Structure formats: structure tokens, C-alpha cells
Amino acid sequence: MTARAAALTGTGGSAPAEAVAPLIRGIAVLRELTEANGTLSLSGLERATGLARSTVDRITTTLARMGYVRFDGRDVHLSPRLMELGNAYLSALRLPALLSPHADALADELDESVSLAVADQDGIRFIHQATRRRAMSLSFRIGDLLPAERTAPGPLFATEWTTADWQRWRDRRAADPRDLSFTAVPPRTHRPDARDDGTFVSRTEEASANGWSLDDQLIEPGLVAISVPVRSPGSDGRTACVASVVSHTSRHTAHTLRTALLPRLRFTVEAMERELRDTPPPEPGPPPSDLALWTGASKQQLGREFIESLARGLTVLTAFGEGRPELTLTEVARATGLARATARRALITYGHLGLVAPAGRTFALTPRVLSLGFPPLSRTTLPEIAQPHLADLTSRIHESTSLAVLSESGEEIQYTARATTARVMSVNITVGTRLPAHATAPGRVLLADTREEGTLASVRSQGYALVDEELEEGLRSIAVPIRDRSGRVVAALNTALHASRRTPRECVTDLLPELTATATRIQTDFHTAARFTHVAAS
């Protein structure tokens, strides 16, 4: 394994004897894909990780079987289902679910970006972003890691550092003086010296005295931010997370952030702290089921190409979640169906990698779990989620397929994704094409979710729309809905073909089951991606 891969996995020191080597290698592959913004070739992964090509092939085949990556030729892409690992951490943390509505409301009120961040050793990691759409806007993503000393939240977290924490920070600064390991921020143009270290110490002392902290263009010119800690309920009052308002110097200086926006930020933080204090813990949700049986069946089917120890190790992370923030070894084994010895070795491995923290007899996920694909996947859109599913559907039914949404007026549909098949005679639709909603199958599926009309009521009850030569002579189309996590129809999946190729009845008997199955797969990925992030429908 290369030095870079070792740094990414936290394996600079020797791994414990009981650590699971295939799991360490699998995490290295996922982190290299994350650092490459979600896509690398197989040969690129080989070079980046220092692993043998055969090992990379087996790891990516296993990850593809789990739905965590997909292949496109020789390229490997992260898939939205991988976000279930980060979702496990975020749902166990509870902070995004409880505090993001307050952050979003403040962003709307101030018309500025608002973020929530937690500490990750000597860095900070974002767990929520409420951004403003501007030509000059915030580009950080949920899961991005930033060096503490170049941020507004950093000094607030540093007020609670131990002597060992400060030494780890100094060691990191010496080993990576230009912050090259923090890919979410521009590299430093100069090496830090003792004055820089002293500046961060002074900022930390000021943050402790003031109860707030500023970032005056430390990340890059023009970016300013102000932060206030959100305290945990209880006697210790430790910082649960930090809320920040982020702006640009064309709108605010560091001084006006403090004078004009700090009072509103503090008011919101007080509401956040009340939310944490007054909301009772949730009942534990259902843990994953039959994961051990699934990995065993996959091993039987794929043989040597499926690394069962990697798959079983990754399932351990999904044992945590809402109402299950801390678990004992026995509880992890019970939730996953794994033997205690298998679960124990996985937890030891994750402790070595910094993904799990032990606390007495229990274990908890750390923010570092978000480094497994979450940043690049957190900006995915519904068309991007749907595209590989459309391609797979087209290859099975040998007809072109599309994804469409309603226009803002509600009178037209707009195609947002498309997969075509090679035919002499084909339906000429491209991404961006608009058609009257009432005359198309996807339009009727979309309209049926909100309008009470005779034809639309039938579409709503049967779960699909079939339009037979109404838009154009010889054109037949069938569509099914794509629903968000609340059940609202946000898009339609359809295929259109010449009437000579299938009768209306054959469209229902042959194509509808394939469309429905594909819609379910798209929805599964969509719901996973949208649990803690905003997924644009177009």
C-alpha cells in the first residue's frame, strides 16, 4: 500500500494482529475513489492504492455486488447506495435531523450559507449545509474535511483539546505543511511557521473567552465566516457541533458578520440547544437483517471474486443508526447476524482506521465514516442517479428509456435523462426536450399526483400511464412514477416506441414489470441519497 493510501486509511502504524486485512484494503479503495471525486479507472486504483491488480479487481467486484460501486467500461464509479454508511453515522448522531431545520431557516432569513460541523481529530467535518445559489457561492460538501486552523469552527473545538490533541495537530502540520491531505481546501502557498501556530493558539484563547470565532479569509481570499458552538445538554456542556454563517467579502466583512449577523446566529443556536435538551431519544429503528446470509449466498454465487470478509466487515457499520448510537459487541453481532468473533475483528479494524471509537463496553461511529464516499455523492442529482439504471433497462428491453419532470408551469414535461438503443427507426427525444404534459405518459403520471380528473384518477390507481398514438401517430409510450421519501411523485420513468413493435397489451405485460422494477431501484438509491442531503430532481 502506498504512503498516500496509508494516510487515507489511517494505517501509518502497524495494524493490530486481529485486524481484517481485506477490510483495510477495501476501505483504501473507497477512500481513493472519494478523493478522486467518485471515479477512477481500475489501473488508476491500482496505482493509487499500491495493491495488485487482481486484488483491486476482487475488491471492486465485491463492492459492486453490494451496490457501493458500478462499472462503466474500465472505470469504477461510487454509487448512491454507499451513502448508507454515512447515513448510519448521521442518523446515530441525531444532530442533522434535529438541527438542520433551524440552520435552513436561518439561511433563508439571512440569505447566507449556514453550515453545521463536528470535530474530526484536528480537523472539522461538515454534517449539514444550507447553501445559497449564487455565482460566488459555498462549494463545501457534507463530509468534507478541513484543517481546524483554517476555519471558524476550529478554534471552538480546540478549546476542548487535550495536550495530546495539540501535539497531534503539531505533528500533522509538520508532516503536511501545505495541507495537501485536505483536498476540500486550496493548498497553502507557503509553509506554516511558529507565528502561524501562535496565531491559532491565540484564536483558540479568544474563542474560549468570547464564545464565538471568526474565519477572515483563512481558507481562500473572499471567504469569511462566523461560528458559535452548540452545546450538548447535560452537566459537561461539551460542544456537540458548531453552527456557522458563511459569506463573501462582497456582501460582508468579518466585522459586519460579527456586528450584524452574530446576534441572529446566537439566537438560532439557543433554539438548537433547546431542541437537543427537549427532544427525547428515539426508539431504536430496525437493524439490518439477514446480512450474513446475503454475504454467504454472494460468496457461493461469485466464488473467489467475492471477498466475504470485506462485505461482512462493511455490514458492521450499518448496524448503527437512529436509536442505536452506541452498541456492544453482542448487539453488533445480533444486528448483523455475524459471529461474535467476526464482528469483533471488524470493530478492531475500524478502531485502527479511526472509523469506530470504543467507549467502555460499547462502540460508536466517528465522523470519519463520512470519508467513505459521502462528499462526492452528496451533490448527486436524480438524473445522475437514474442514468445507469436507464442504461441497464434499455439493454434489457431494447427500447430507449427516459426520465422526465414537470416544468415550473406544470403544463409541460422536460426530459432530464435518456438512454438510447440503436434502431433504424427510433423515438427522437433528447435531454432538455419539452412536450405537453397532458398528452404524454410521463406527464400524466406526474399530473396524477396532484390533480383530480377522470383520466388522471385512473393513472393514479393503476400506477402507470399508457398513451397510445395521442401525441403522434405511430408513437406508443408507457410510464411509471418515481417518488421521493415522502411519497410525492417527483419524476416519471418511461419508454416510447413505434406502435408496430408492441401492442398496448404487450406494453403492459412485457414492459411495465421492467419499468416498475427499475423505478424501484432508482427510488432506493434516491431515498438513500436524499436522507440527509438535497437531491435535485433535474
CSV table of N, CA and C in Angstrom, one decimal, residues 386 388-402 463-464 478-482 492-497 502 505-523:
chain,number,residue,atom,x,y,z
A,386,ALA,N,-30.4,8.2,-11.8
A,386,ALA,CA,-31.2,7.3,-12.7
A,386,ALA,C,-30.4,6.8,-13.9
A,388,PRO,N,-27.5,5.3,-14.9
A,388,PRO,CA,-27.1,3.9,-15.0
A,388,PRO,C,-28.3,2.9,-15.0
A,389,HIS,N,-29.3,3.2,-14.3
A,389,HIS,CA,-30.5,2.3,-14.3
A,389,HIS,C,-31.2,2.4,-15.6
A,390,LEU,N,-31.3,3.6,-16.2
A,390,LEU,CA,-31.9,3.7,-17.6
A,390,LEU,C,-31.1,2.9,-18.6
A,391,ALA,N,-29.7,2.9,-18.5
A,391,ALA,CA,-28.9,2.2,-19.4
A,391,ALA,C,-29.1,0.7,-19.3
A,392,ASP,N,-29.3,0.2,-18.0
A,392,ASP,CA,-29.5,-1.2,-17.8
A,392,ASP,C,-30.9,-1.6,-18.3
A,393,LEU,N,-31.9,-0.8,-18.1
A,393,LEU,CA,-33.2,-1.1,-18.6
A,393,LEU,C,-33.3,-1.1,-20.1
A,394,THR,N,-32.6,-0.2,-20.7
A,394,THR,CA,-32.6,-0.1,-22.2
A,394,THR,C,-31.9,-1.4,-22.8
A,395,SER,N,-30.9,-1.8,-22.1
A,395,SER,CA,-30.2,-3.1,-22.6
A,395,SER,C,-31.1,-4.3,-22.5
A,396,ARG,N,-32.0,-4.3,-21.5
A,396,ARG,CA,-32.9,-5.4,-21.3
A,396,ARG,C,-34.1,-5.4,-22.2
A,397,ILE,N,-34.7,-4.3,-22.4
A,397,ILE,CA,-36.0,-4.2,-23.2
A,397,ILE,C,-35.7,-3.8,-24.6
A,398,HIS,N,-34.5,-3.4,-24.9
A,398,HIS,CA,-34.1,-3.0,-26.3
A,398,HIS,C,-35.0,-1.9,-26.8
A,399,GLU,N,-35.3,-1.0,-25.9
A,399,GLU,CA,-36.1,0.3,-26.3
A,399,GLU,C,-35.4,1.4,-25.6
A,400,SER,N,-35.5,2.6,-26.1
A,400,SER,CA,-35.0,3.8,-25.5
A,400,SER,C,-35.8,4.1,-24.2
A,401,THR,N,-35.2,4.7,-23.2
A,401,THR,CA,-35.9,5.0,-22.0
A,401,THR,C,-35.5,6.4,-21.5
A,402,SER,N,-36.4,7.0,-20.7
A,402,SER,CA,-36.2,8.4,-20.3
A,402,SER,C,-36.6,8.7,-18.9
A,463,GLY,N,-51.2,2.9,-11.2
A,463,GLY,CA,-49.8,3.1,-11.0
A,463,GLY,C,-48.9,3.3,-12.3
A,464,TYR,N,-49.6,3.5,-13.4
A,464,TYR,CA,-48.8,3.8,-14.6
A,464,TYR,C,-49.8,4.5,-15.6
A,478,ILE,N,-45.3,4.3,-22.4
A,478,ILE,CA,-45.8,3.8,-21.1
A,478,ILE,C,-44.8,4.4,-20.0
A,479,ALA,N,-45.4,4.8,-18.9
A,479,ALA,CA,-44.6,5.5,-17.8
A,479,ALA,C,-45.0,5.1,-16.5
A,480,VAL,N,-44.1,5.1,-15.5
A,480,VAL,CA,-44.4,4.9,-14.1
A,480,VAL,C,-43.7,6.0,-13.2
A,481,PRO,N,-44.2,6.2,-12.0
A,481,PRO,CA,-43.8,7.3,-11.2
A,481,PRO,C,-42.5,6.9,-10.4
A,482,ILE,N,-41.7,8.0,-10.1
A,482,ILE,CA,-40.6,8.0,-9.2
A,482,ILE,C,-41.0,8.8,-8.0
A,492,ALA,N,-40.9,10.9,-13.6
A,492,ALA,CA,-41.5,9.7,-14.3
A,492,ALA,C,-40.5,9.0,-15.2
A,493,LEU,N,-40.6,7.7,-15.1
A,493,LEU,CA,-39.7,6.8,-15.9
A,493,LEU,C,-40.6,6.3,-17.1
A,494,ASN,N,-40.1,6.4,-18.3
A,494,ASN,CA,-40.9,5.9,-19.4
A,494,ASN,C,-40.1,5.3,-20.5
A,495,THR,N,-40.8,4.6,-21.4
A,495,THR,CA,-40.2,4.2,-22.6
A,495,THR,C,-41.2,4.5,-23.7
A,496,ALA,N,-40.7,4.9,-24.9
A,496,ALA,CA,-41.6,5.2,-26.0
A,496,ALA,C,-41.1,4.4,-27.2
A,497,LEU,N,-42.0,3.9,-28.0
A,497,LEU,CA,-41.6,3.0,-29.1
A,497,LEU,C,-42.7,3.2,-30.3
A,502,ARG,N,-44.9,-3.3,-30.4
A,502,ARG,CA,-45.7,-3.9,-29.3
A,502,ARG,C,-47.1,-3.3,-29.3
A,505,ARG,N,-51.4,-4.0,-25.1
A,505,ARG,CA,-51.4,-5.1,-24.1
A,505,ARG,C,-50.0,-5.6,-23.8
A,506,GLU,N,-49.2,-5.7,-24.9
A,506,GLU,CA,-47.8,-6.2,-24.7
A,506,GLU,C,-47.0,-5.1,-24.0
A,507,CYS,N,-47.3,-3.9,-24.1
A,507,CYS,CA,-46.6,-2.8,-23.4
A,507,CYS,C,-46.8,-3.1,-21.9
A,508,VAL,N,-48.0,-3.4,-21.5
A,508,VAL,CA,-48.4,-3.7,-20.1
A,508,VAL,C,-47.8,-5.0,-19.6
A,509,THR,N,-47.9,-6.0,-20.4
A,509,THR,CA,-47.4,-7.3,-19.9
A,509,THR,C,-45.9,-7.5,-20.0
A,510,ASP,N,-45.3,-6.9,-21.0
A,510,ASP,CA,-43.8,-7.1,-21.2
A,510,ASP,C,-43.0,-5.9,-20.6
A,511,LEU,N,-43.4,-4.7,-20.8
A,511,LEU,CA,-42.6,-3.6,-20.4
A,511,LEU,C,-42.9,-3.0,-19.0
A,512,LEU,N,-44.1,-3.1,-18.6
A,512,LEU,CA,-44.5,-2.5,-17.3
A,512,LEU,C,-43.7,-3.1,-16.2
A,513,PRO,N,-43.6,-4.5,-16.1
A,513,PRO,CA,-42.8,-5.0,-15.0
A,513,PRO,C,-41.4,-4.6,-15.0
A,514,GLU,N,-40.8,-4.4,-16.1
A,514,GLU,CA,-39.4,-4.0,-16.2
A,514,GLU,C,-39.3,-2.5,-15.7
A,515,LEU,N,-40.2,-1.7,-16.2
A,515,LEU,CA,-40.2,-0.3,-15.8
A,515,LEU,C,-40.4,-0.2,-14.3
A,516,THR,N,-41.4,-0.9,-13.7
A,516,THR,CA,-41.6,-0.9,-12.3
A,516,THR,C,-40.4,-1.3,-11.5
A,517,ALA,N,-39.8,-2.4,-11.9
A,517,ALA,CA,-38.6,-2.9,-11.2
A,517,ALA,C,-37.5,-1.8,-11.2
A,518,THR,N,-37.3,-1.2,-12.4
A,518,THR,CA,-36.2,-0.2,-12.5
A,518,THR,C,-36.6,1.0,-11.6
A,519,ALA,N,-37.9,1.4,-11.6
A,519,ALA,CA,-38.3,2.6,-10.8
A,519,ALA,C,-38.0,2.3,-9.3
A,520,THR,N,-38.2,1.1,-8.9
A,520,THR,CA,-37.9,0.7,-7.5
A,520,THR,C,-36.4,0.9,-7.2
A,521,ARG,N,-35.6,0.4,-8.1
A,521,ARG,CA,-34.1,0.6,-7.9
A,521,ARG,C,-33.7,2.0,-7.9
A,522,ILE,N,-34.3,2.8,-8.8
A,522,ILE,CA,-34.0,4.3,-8.8
A,522,ILE,C,-34.4,4.9,-7.5
A,523,GLN,N,-35.6,4.5,-7.0
A,523,GLN,CA,-36.1,5.1,-5.8
A,523,GLN,C,-35.3,4.7,-4.6
